[in-house]
XYZ file of C-alpha atoms in Angstrom:
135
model
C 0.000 0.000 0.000
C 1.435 3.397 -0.318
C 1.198 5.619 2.109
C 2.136 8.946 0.631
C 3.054 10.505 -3.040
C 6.963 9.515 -2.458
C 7.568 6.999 0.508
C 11.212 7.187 1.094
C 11.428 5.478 4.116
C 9.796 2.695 6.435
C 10.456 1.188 9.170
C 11.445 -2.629 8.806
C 9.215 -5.237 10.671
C 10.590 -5.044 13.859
C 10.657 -1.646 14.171
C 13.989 -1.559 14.903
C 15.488 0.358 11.565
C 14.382 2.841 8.771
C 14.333 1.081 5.316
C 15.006 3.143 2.517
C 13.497 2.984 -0.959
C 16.510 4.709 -3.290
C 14.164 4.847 -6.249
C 10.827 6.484 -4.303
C 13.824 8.862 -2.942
C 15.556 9.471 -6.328
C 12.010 10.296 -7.811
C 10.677 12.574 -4.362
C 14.033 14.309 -4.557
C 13.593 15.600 -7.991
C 9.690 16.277 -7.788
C 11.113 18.305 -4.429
C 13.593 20.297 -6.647
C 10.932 20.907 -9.647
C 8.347 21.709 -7.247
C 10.615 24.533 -5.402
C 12.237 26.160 -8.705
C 8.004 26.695 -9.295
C 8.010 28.533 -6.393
C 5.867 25.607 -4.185
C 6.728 24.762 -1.013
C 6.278 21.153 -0.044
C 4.945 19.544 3.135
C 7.179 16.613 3.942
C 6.706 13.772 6.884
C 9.367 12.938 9.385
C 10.630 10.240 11.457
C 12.258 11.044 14.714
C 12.188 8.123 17.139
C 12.143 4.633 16.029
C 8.487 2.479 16.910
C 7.090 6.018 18.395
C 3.515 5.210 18.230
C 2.847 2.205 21.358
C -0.763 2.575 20.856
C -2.352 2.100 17.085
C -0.596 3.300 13.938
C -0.932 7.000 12.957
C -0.103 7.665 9.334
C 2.109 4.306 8.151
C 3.764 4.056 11.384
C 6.927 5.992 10.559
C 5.927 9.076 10.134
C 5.785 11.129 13.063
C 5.962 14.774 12.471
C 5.424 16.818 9.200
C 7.076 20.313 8.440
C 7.218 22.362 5.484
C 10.606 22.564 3.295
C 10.443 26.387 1.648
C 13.993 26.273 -0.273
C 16.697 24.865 -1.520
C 20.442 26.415 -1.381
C 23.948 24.885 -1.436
C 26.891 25.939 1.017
C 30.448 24.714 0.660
C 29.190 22.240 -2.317
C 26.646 20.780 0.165
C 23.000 20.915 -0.550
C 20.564 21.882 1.906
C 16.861 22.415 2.113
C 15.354 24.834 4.113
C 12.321 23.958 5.999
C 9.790 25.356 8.648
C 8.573 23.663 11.231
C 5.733 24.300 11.993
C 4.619 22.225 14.725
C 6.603 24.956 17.267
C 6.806 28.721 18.838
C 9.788 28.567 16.341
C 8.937 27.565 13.222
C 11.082 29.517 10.592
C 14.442 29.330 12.436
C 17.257 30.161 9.683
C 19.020 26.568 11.235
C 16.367 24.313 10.806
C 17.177 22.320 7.196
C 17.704 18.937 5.992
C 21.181 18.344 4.596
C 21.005 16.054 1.282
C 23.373 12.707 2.287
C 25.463 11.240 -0.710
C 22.940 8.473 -0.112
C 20.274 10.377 -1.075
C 18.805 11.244 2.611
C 17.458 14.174 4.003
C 18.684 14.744 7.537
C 18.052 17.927 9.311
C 20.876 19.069 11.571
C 18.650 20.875 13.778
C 15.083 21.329 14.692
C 12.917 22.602 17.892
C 13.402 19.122 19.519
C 15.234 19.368 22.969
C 16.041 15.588 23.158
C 18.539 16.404 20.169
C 16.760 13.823 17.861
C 17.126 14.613 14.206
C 14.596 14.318 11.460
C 14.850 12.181 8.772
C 12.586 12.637 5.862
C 9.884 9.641 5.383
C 7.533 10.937 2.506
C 7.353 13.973 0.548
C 3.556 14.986 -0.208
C 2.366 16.119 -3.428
C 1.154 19.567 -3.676
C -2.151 19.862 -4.927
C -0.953 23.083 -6.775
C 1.985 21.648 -8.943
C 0.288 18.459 -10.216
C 1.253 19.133 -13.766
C 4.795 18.647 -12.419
C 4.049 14.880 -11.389
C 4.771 12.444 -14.045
């Protein structure tokens, strides 16, 4: 079943480890980039704690957060894309971005957890205003 436009990532069976899907990722990465050179920002879903839900799955069970990734730059030949989040007092802090692994990963570095979790991007939604850019 597929839980979301581009599922990059579930968790295995145990729900011990992310699984990722390279081609779902290859394909959500570019619809990403298209979507924000069109000026569309892009609500994406999150993972930060392995088997978070105890009680009943919410979304496909990985997911737990969702924020909103605004732009795209590059610094020192490393990609980054900016997000907000916008689940917090804090939402549009200049620090909070996912950092583009050679893997193909988004990671953020930083976000309004105080745990020191990180996020790592588990679906990138479609947005119902670029659908001519889905192929």
């Amino acid at each position: 079943m597929k839980e979301s436009y581009y599922q990059l990532v579930d968790e295995n069976s145990d729900k011990t480890e992310l699984v990722f899907h390279s081609d779902e990722t290859k394909n959500g990465i570019k619809y990403l980039d298209d979507s924000l050179d069109a000026g569309y920002a892009i609500v994406v879903g999150v993972n930060h704690t392995i088997k978070y839900r105890k009680h009943g799955i919410i979304n496909e069970d990985t997911t737990d957060h969702y924020v909103v990734i605004v732009g795209r730059k590059c610094e020192d030949n490393q990609l980054y894309y900016q997000f907000w989040d916008v689940g917090s007092r804090h939402g549009d802090n200049e620090e909070y971005r996912f950092k583009l692994t050679s893997e193909n990963h988004l990671i953020s570095e930083k976000n309004y957890r105080s745990d020191g979790k990180t996020y790592t991007v588990t679906q990138i939604r479609r947005n119902f205003k670029n659908q001519k850019l889905v192929p």
